Coordinates of C-alpha atoms and ligand atoms in Angstrom, one line a residue:
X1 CA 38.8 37.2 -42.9
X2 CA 41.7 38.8 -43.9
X3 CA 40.6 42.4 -44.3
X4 CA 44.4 43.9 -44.8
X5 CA 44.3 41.4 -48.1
X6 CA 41.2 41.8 -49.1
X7 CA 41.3 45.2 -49.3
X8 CA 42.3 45.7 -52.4
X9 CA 39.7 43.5 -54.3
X10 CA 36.6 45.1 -52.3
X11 CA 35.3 47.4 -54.9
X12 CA 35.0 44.2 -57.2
X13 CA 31.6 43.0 -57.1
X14 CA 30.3 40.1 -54.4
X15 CA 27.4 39.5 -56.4
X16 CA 28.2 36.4 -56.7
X17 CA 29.5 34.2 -54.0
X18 CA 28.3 30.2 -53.5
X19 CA 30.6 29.9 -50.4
X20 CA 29.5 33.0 -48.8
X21 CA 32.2 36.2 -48.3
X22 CA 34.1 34.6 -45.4
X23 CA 37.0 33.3 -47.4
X24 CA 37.9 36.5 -48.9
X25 CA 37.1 37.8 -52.4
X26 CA 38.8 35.6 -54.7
X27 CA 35.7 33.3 -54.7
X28 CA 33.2 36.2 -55.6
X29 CA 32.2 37.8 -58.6
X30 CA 34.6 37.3 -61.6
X31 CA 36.2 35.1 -59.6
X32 CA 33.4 32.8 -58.5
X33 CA 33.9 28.9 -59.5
X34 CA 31.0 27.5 -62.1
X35 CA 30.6 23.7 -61.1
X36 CA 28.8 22.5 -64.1
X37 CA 30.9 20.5 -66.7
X38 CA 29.4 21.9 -70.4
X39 CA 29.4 21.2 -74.2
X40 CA 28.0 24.5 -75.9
X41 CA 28.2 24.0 -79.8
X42 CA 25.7 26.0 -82.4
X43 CA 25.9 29.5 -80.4
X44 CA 24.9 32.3 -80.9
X45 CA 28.1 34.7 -83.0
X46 CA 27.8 38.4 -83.5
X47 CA 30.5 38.6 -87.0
X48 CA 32.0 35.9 -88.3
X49 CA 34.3 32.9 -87.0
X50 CA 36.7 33.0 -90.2
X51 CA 37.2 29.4 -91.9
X52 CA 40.9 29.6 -91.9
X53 CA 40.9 29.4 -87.8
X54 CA 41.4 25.7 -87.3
X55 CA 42.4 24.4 -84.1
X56 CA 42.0 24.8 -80.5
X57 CA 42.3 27.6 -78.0
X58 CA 43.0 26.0 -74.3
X59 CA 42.5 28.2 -71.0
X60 CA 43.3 27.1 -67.4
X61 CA 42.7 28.6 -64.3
X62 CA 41.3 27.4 -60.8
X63 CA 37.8 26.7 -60.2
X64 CA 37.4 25.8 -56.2
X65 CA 34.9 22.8 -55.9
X66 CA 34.1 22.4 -52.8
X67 CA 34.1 24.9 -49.9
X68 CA 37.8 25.7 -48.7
X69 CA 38.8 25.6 -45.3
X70 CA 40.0 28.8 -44.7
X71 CA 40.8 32.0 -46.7
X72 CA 41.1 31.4 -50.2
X73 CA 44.3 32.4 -52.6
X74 CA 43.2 33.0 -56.0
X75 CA 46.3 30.4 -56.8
X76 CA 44.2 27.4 -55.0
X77 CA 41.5 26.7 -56.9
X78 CA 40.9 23.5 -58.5
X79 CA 42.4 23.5 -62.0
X80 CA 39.6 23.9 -64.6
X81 CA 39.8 24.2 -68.5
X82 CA 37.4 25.6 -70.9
X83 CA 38.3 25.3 -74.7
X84 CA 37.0 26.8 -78.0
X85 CA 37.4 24.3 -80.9
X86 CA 37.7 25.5 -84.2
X87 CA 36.7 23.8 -87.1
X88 CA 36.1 25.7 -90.5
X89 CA 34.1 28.6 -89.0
X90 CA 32.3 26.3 -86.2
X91 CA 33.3 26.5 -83.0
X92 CA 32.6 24.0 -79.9
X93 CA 33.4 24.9 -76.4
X94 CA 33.9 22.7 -73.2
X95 CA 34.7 23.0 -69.7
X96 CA 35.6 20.4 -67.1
X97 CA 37.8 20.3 -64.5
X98 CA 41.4 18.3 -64.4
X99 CA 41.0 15.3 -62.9
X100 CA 44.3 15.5 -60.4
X101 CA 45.1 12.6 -57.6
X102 CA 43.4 15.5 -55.1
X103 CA 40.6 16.6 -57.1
X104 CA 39.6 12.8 -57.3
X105 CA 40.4 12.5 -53.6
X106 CA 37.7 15.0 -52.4
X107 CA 35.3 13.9 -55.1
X108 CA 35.2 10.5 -52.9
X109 CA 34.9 12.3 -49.8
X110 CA 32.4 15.6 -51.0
X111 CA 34.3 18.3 -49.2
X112 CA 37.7 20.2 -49.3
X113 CA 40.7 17.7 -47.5
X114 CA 43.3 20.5 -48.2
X115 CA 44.8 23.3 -46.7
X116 CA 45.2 26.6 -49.1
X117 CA 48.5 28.9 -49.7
X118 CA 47.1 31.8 -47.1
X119 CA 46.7 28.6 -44.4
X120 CA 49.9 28.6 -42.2
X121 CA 52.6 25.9 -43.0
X122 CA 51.4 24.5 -39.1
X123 CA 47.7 23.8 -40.1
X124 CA 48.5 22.4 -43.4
X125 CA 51.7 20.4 -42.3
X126 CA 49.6 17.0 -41.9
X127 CA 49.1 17.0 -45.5
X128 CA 50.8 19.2 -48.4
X129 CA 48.8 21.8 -50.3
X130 CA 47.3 20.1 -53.1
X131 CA 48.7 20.0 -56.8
X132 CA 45.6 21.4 -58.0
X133 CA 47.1 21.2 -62.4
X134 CA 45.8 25.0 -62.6
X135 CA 48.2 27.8 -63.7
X136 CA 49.1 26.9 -67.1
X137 CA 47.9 24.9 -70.3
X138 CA 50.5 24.0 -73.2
X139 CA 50.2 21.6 -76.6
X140 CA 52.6 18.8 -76.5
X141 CA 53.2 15.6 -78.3
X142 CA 49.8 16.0 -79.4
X143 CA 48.1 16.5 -75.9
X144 CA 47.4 19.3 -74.1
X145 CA 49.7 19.2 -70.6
X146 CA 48.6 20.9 -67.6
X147 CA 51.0 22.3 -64.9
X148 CA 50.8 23.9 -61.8
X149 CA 53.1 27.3 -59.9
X150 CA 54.7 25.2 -57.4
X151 CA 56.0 23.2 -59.6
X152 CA 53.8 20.0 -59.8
X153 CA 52.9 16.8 -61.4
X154 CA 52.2 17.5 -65.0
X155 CA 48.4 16.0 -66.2
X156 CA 47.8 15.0 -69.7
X157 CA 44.7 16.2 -70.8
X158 CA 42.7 15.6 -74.5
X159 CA 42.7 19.1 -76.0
X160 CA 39.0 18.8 -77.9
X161 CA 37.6 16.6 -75.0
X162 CA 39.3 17.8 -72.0
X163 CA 39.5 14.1 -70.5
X164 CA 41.8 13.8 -68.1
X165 CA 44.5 11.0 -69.6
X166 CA 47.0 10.7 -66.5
X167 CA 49.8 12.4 -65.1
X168 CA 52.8 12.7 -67.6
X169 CA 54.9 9.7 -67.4
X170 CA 58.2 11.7 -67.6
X171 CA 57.5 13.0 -64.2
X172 CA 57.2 9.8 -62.4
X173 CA 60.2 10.0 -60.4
X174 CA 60.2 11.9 -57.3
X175 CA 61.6 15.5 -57.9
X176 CA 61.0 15.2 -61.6
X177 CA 58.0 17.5 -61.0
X178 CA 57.9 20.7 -63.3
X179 CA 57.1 24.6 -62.8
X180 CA 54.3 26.0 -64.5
X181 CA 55.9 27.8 -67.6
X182 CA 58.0 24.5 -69.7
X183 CA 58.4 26.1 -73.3
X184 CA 57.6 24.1 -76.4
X185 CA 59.7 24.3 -78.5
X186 CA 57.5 23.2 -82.1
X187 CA 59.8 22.8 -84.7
X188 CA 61.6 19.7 -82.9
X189 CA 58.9 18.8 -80.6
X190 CA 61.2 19.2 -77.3
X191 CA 59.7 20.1 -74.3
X192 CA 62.4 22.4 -72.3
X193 CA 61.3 22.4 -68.7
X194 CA 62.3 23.6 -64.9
X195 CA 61.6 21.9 -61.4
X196 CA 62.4 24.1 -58.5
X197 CA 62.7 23.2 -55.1
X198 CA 63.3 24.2 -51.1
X199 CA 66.3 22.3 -50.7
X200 CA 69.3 22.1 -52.2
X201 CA 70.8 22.4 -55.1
X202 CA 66.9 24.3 -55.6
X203 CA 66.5 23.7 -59.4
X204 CA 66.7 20.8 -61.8
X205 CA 66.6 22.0 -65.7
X206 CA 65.4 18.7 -68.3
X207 CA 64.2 18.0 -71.8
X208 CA 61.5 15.7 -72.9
X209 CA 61.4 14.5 -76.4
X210 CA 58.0 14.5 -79.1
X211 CA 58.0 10.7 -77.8
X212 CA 57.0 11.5 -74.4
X213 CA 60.4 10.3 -73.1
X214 CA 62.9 12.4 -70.7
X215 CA 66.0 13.2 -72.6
X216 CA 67.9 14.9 -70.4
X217 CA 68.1 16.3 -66.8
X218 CA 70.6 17.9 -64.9
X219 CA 71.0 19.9 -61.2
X220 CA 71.0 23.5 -61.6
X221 CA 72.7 25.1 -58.3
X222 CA 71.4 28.4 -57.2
X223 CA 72.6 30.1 -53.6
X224 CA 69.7 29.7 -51.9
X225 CA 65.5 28.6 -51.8
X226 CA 64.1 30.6 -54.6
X227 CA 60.5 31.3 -56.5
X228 CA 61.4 31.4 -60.1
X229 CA 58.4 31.5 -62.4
X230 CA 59.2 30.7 -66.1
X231 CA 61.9 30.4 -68.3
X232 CA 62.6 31.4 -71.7
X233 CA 64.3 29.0 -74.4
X234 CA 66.1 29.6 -78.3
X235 CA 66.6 27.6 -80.8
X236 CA 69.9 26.2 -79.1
X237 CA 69.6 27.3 -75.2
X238 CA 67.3 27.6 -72.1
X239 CA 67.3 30.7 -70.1
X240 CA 66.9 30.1 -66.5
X241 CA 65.9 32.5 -63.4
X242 CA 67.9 33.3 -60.1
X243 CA 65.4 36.7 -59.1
X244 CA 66.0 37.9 -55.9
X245 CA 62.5 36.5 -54.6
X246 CA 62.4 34.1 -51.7
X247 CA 61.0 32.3 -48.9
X248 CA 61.6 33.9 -45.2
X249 CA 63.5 31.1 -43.8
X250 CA 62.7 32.6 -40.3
X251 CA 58.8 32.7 -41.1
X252 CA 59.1 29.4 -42.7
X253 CA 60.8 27.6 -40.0
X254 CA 57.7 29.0 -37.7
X255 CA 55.2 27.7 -40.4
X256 CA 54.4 30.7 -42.1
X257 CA 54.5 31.1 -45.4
X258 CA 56.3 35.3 -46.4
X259 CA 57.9 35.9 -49.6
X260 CA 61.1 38.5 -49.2
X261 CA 62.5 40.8 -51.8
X262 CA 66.4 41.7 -51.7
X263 CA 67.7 44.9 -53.6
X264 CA 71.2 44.2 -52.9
X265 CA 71.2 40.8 -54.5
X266 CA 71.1 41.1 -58.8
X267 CA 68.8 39.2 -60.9
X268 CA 70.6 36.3 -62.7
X269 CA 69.5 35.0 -66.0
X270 CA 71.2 31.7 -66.6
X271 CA 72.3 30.4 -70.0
X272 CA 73.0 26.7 -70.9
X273 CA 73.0 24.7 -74.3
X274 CA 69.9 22.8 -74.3
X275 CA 71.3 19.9 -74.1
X276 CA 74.2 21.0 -71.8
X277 CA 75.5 20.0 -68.3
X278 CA 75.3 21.9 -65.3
X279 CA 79.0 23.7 -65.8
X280 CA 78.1 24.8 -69.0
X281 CA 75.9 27.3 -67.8
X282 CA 76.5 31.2 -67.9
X283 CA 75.0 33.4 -65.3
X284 CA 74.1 36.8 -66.4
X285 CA 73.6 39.9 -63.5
X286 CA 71.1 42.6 -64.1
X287 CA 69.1 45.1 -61.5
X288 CA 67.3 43.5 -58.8
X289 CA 63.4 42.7 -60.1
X290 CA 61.0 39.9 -59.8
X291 CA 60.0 38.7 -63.2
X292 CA 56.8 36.4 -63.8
X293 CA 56.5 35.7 -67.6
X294 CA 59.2 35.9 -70.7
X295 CA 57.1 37.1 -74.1
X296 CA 59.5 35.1 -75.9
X297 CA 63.4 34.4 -76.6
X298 CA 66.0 34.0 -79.6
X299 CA 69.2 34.2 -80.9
X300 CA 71.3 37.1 -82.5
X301 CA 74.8 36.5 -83.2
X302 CA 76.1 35.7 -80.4
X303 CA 73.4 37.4 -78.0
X304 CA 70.5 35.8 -76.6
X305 CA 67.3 38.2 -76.5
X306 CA 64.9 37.7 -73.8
X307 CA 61.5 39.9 -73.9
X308 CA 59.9 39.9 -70.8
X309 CA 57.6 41.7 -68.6
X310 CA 59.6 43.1 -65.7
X311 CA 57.7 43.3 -62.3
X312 CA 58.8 46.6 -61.2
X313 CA 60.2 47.3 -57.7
X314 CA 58.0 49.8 -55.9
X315 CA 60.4 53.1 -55.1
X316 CA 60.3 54.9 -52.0
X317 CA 60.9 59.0 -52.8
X318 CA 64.9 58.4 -51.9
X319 CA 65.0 56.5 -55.3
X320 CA 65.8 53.1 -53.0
X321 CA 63.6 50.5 -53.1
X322 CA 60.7 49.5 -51.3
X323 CA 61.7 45.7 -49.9
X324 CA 58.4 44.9 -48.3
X325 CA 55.6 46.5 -50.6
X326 CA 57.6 44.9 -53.9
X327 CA 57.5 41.4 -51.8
X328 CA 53.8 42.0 -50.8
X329 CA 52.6 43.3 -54.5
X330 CA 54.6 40.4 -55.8
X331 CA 52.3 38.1 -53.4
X332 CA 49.2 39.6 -53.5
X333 CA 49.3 39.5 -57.6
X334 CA 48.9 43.6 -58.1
X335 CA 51.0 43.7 -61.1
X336 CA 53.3 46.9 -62.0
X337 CA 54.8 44.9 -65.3
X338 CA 56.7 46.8 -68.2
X339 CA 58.0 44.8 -71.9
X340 CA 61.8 44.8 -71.0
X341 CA 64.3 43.8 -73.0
X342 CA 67.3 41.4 -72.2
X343 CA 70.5 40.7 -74.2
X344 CA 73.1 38.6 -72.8
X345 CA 76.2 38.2 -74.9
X346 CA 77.5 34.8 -74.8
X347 CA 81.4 35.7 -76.6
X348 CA 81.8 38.7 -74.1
X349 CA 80.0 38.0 -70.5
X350 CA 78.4 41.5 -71.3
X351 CA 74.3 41.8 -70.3
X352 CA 72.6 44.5 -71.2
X353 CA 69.0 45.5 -70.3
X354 CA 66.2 48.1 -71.2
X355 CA 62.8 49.3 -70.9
X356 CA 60.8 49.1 -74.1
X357 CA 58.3 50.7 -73.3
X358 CA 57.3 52.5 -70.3
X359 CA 53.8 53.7 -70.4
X360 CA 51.9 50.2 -70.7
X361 CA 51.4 48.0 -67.0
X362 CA 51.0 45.0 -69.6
X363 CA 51.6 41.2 -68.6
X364 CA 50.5 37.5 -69.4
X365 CA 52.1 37.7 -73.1
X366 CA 51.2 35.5 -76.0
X367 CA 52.9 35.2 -79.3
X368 CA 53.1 32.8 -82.7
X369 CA 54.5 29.8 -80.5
X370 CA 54.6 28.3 -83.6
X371 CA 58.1 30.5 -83.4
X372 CA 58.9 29.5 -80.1
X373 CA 62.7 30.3 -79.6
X374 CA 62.9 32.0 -82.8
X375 CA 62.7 35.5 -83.3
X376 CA 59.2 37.0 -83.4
X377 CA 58.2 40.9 -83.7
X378 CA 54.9 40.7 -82.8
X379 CA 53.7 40.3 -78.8
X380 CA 50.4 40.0 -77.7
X381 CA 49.3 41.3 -74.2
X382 CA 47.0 42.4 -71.4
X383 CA 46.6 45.3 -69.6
X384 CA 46.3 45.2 -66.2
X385 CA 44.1 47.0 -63.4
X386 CA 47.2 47.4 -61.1
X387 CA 44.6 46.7 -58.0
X388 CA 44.2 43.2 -58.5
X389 CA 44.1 40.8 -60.8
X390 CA 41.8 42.1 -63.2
X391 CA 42.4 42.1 -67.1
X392 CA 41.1 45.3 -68.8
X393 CA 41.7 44.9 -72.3
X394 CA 44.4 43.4 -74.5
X395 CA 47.4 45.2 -76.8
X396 CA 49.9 44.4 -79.3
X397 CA 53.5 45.2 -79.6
X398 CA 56.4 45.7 -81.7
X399 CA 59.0 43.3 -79.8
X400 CA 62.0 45.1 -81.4
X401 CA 61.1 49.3 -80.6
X402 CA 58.3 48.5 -78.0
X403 CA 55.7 50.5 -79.8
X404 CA 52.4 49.5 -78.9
X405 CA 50.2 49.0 -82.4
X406 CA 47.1 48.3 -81.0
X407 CA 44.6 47.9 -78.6
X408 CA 41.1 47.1 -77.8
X409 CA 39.6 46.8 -74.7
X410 CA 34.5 46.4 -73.9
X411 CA 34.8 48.3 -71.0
X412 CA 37.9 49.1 -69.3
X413 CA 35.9 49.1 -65.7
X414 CA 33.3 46.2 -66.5
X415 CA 35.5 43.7 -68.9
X416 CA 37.5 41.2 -67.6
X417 CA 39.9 39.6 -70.3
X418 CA 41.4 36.7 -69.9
X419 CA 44.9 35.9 -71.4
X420 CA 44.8 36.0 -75.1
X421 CA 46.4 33.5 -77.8
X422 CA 47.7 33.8 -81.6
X423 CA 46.4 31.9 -83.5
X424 CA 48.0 31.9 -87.3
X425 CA 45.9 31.4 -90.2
X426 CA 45.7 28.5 -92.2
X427 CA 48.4 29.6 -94.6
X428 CA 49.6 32.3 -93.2
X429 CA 51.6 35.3 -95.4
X430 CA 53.0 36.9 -92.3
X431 CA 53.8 36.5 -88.7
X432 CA 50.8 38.5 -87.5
X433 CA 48.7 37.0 -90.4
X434 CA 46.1 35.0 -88.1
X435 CA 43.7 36.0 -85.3
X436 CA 43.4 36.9 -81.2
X437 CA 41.1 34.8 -79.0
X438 CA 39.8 35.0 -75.5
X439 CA 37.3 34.7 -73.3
X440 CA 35.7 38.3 -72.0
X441 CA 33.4 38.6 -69.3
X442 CA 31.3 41.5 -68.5
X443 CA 30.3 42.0 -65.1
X444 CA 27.4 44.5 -65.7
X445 CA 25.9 43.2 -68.3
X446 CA 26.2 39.7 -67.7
X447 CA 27.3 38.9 -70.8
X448 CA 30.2 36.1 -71.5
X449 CA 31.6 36.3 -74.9
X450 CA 34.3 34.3 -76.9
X451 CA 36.1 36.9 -78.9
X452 CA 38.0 36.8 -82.2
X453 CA 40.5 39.6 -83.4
X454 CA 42.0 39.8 -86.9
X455 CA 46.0 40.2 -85.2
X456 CA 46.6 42.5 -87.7
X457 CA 44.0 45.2 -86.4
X458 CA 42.9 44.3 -83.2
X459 CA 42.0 48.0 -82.9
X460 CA 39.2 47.6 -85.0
X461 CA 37.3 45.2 -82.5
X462 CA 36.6 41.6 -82.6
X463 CA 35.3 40.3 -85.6
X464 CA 33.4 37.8 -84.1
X465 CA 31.6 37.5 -80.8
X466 CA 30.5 34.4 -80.1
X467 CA 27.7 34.7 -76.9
X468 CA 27.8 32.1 -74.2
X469 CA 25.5 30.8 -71.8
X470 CA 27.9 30.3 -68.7
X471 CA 30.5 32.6 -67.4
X472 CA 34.4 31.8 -67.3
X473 CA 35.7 32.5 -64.1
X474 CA 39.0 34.7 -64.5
X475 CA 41.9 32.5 -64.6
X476 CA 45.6 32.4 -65.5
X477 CA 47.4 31.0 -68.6
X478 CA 46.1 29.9 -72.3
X479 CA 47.5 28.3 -75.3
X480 CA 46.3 27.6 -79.1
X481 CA 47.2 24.2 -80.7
X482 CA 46.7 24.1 -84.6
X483 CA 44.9 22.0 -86.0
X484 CA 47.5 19.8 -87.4
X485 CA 49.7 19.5 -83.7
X486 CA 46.2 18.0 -82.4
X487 CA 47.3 14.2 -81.8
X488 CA 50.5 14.4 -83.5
X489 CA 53.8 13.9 -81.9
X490 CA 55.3 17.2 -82.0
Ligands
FE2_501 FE1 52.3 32.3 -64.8

């Protein structure tokens, strides 16, 4: 075992652990995989689950099935779902894995056939790292779509079922794989996504229409190999990322995988019409960072806002930065995220950039996507335990001042969160006029809950708890479809 990386997750509990301890802590505790495939309807709710909630809220996150081969990453696991339907105050949930070409691979054999991300490049070089569908979950063209960091094969997946329907057909072609974090963008239905890559020119940028069909697709050149993680789109333009984050080419050559982080080289946010070619873009510099998720993205005049969470650089007591430790937090998931605004002025050149609020280590954002692209004032967050990736409670912000409104959190030691969703009302009078779900397990009393907050108040608690009989292993990235995007092409 890896006791340096471990480290940091040992005072988590290893109460639970079906493949033993040996493969390091990300398959313990929290963390564990459930294996059973469930349909839980008629529980047991503490409060209310309010009638004008209708739709469904969509979690992914990796579930290992069988026994890996060596130490486990937390970003390995197989991809699993779990979904809470909504329909006029009931609510059904499900679970079951994503039925990708490698998770139906090893369920012919009975045991793990793939190397993880902690295995060197050497052991896993007779086969790549499986496409395991498990980082994030979005609502398109009427299906939920399920994607993958490395940027993957996209799988189609029923949203109230969660039956696997196939890999997305615009992806067929080799290289048309996509990152984890395409945007939707719901008022036309386009899907704005990113495909990044070793080689050159390293990123492709495409759109795929409400018909399924890929629109458009062009190269988008950056200087070197590079680990971008989302993207940010408004109504009329994608933002992509150039961050100073990449592979050791050195390490790499001698089949080791080691992530570097330059503080000479600036980050670069680049702006192109959505449906534009690859000269049309317009590179924007700002200080060095790693970022992993936008909140969301819109239009001012002639600025484009980004609000993101900004992975900070950790600073040694000169007031330089600290290369390695910001590369190895960056790998090892111990977030140090503040809500940072971007503006980048498309008439002038001019970027501008600044903290919004610097008291809150607050990531894995959620907002109205319903407003995807368009401005929205109201962000929904979590708050991190900066140790590992642990979820302590959830908070809301004002997008414009950075002023945090609210916040709830069980237990800040015991609760683990996982990443929250909006989800408007019915008819809804405002933008924060709707509710907050997530999953929340608590890891000393055993209890796994499905809870709903009135987004208006979250302070005041969830207004419905609704008890469940198996635990959700933490995972990574959530959505909410409406009732009325459910099998409909947009
Ligand atoms: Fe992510």
């Amino acid at each position: 075992m890896n006791l340096e990386y471990a480290r940091f997750a040992m005072g988590k509990r290893f109460d639970e652990a079906p493949f033993g301890i040996d493969h390091g802590p990300f398959l313990t505790g929290a963390y564990a995989p459930v294996f059973d495939e469930k349909v839980l309807e008629d529980l047991e709710v503490e409060g209310e689950i309010p009638a004008d909630l209708n739709g469904v809220y969509l979690r992914n996150g990796p579930d290992q099935r069988f026994e890996p081969k060596a130490m486990h990453h937390p970003f390995d696991g197989d991809g699993m779902l779990f979904n809470a339907h909504f329909n006029n105050g009931k609510v059904t949930i499900r679970n079951k894995w994503v039925r990708t070409e490698g998770w139906q691979k090893e369920d012919q054999t009975g045991h793990s056939e793939y190397w993880g991300i902690m295995s060197s490049l050497k052991e896993s070089q007779s086969q790549p790292m499986k496409d395991t569908a498990n980082t994030d979950v979005i609502g398109h063209a009427g299906v939920a779509v399920a994607s993958w960091y490395l940027a993957g094969e996209p799988y189609l997946v029923d949203p109230i079922t969660l039956e696997t329907l196939g890999p997305a057909p615009y992806t067929a072609a080799p290289g048309y794989g996509f990152s984890a974090h395409p945007k939707v963008d719901e008022v036309t239905g386009d899907l704005l996504y990113f495909d990044y890559f070793h080689q050159a020119p390293h990123m492709t940028y495409g759109v795929v229409g409400p018909d399924k069909q890929l629109k458009h697709h062009v190269e988008i050149p950056l200087p070197g190999n590079r680990l971008p993680h989302d993207m940010a789109v408004t109504e009329h333009y994608s933002i992509l990322h150039d961050l100073p984050v990449w592979h050791c080419e050195e390490a790499y050559a001698a089949g080791r995988h080691k992530i570097l982080f330059n503080a000479d080289t600036p980050a670069r946010f680049g702006v192109i019409p959505r449906f534009g070619k690859t000269e049309e873009l317009k590179w924007f510099e700002f200080s060095p960072c790693f970022l992993y998720h936008v909140v969301n993205s819109w239009e001012e005049g002639d600025e484009i806002v980004m609000v993101a969470c900004r992975f900070m650089p950790v600073i040694n007591e000169d007031g330089s930065i600290d290369e390695a430790r910001t590369a190895k937090n960056i790998a090892e998931l111990r977030m140090d995220a503040r809500l940072w605004e971007y503006r980048m002025n498309l008439a002038t050149g001019e970027g501008k950039e600044k903290c919004l609020n610097p008291d809150f280590n607050v990531e894995f954002p959620s907002y109205d996507s319903s407003r995807t692209g368009r401005f929205t004032q109201w962000g929904y967050l979590v708050d991190h335990d900066p140790d590992t990736l642990h979820w302590i409670g959830i908070r809301k912000f004002n997008t414009t001042t950075g002023e945090c409104v609210g916040s709830w959190t069980d237990d800040p030691i015991h609760a683990w969160y996982n990443e929250p969703w909006f989800a408007p009302a019915d008819n809804p009078e405002s933008e924060d006029h709707g509710y907050v779900v997530t999953f929340v397990w608590n890891d000393l009393t055993k209890e796994q809950q499905l809870q709903i907050f009135d987004a208006r108040d979250i302070s005041k608690g969830p207004i419905a708890r609704v008890k469940m009989p198996i635990r959700v292993p933490q995972g990574f990235h959530a959505c909410w479809m409406a009732a009325n995007r459910i099998g409909k092409a947009a």
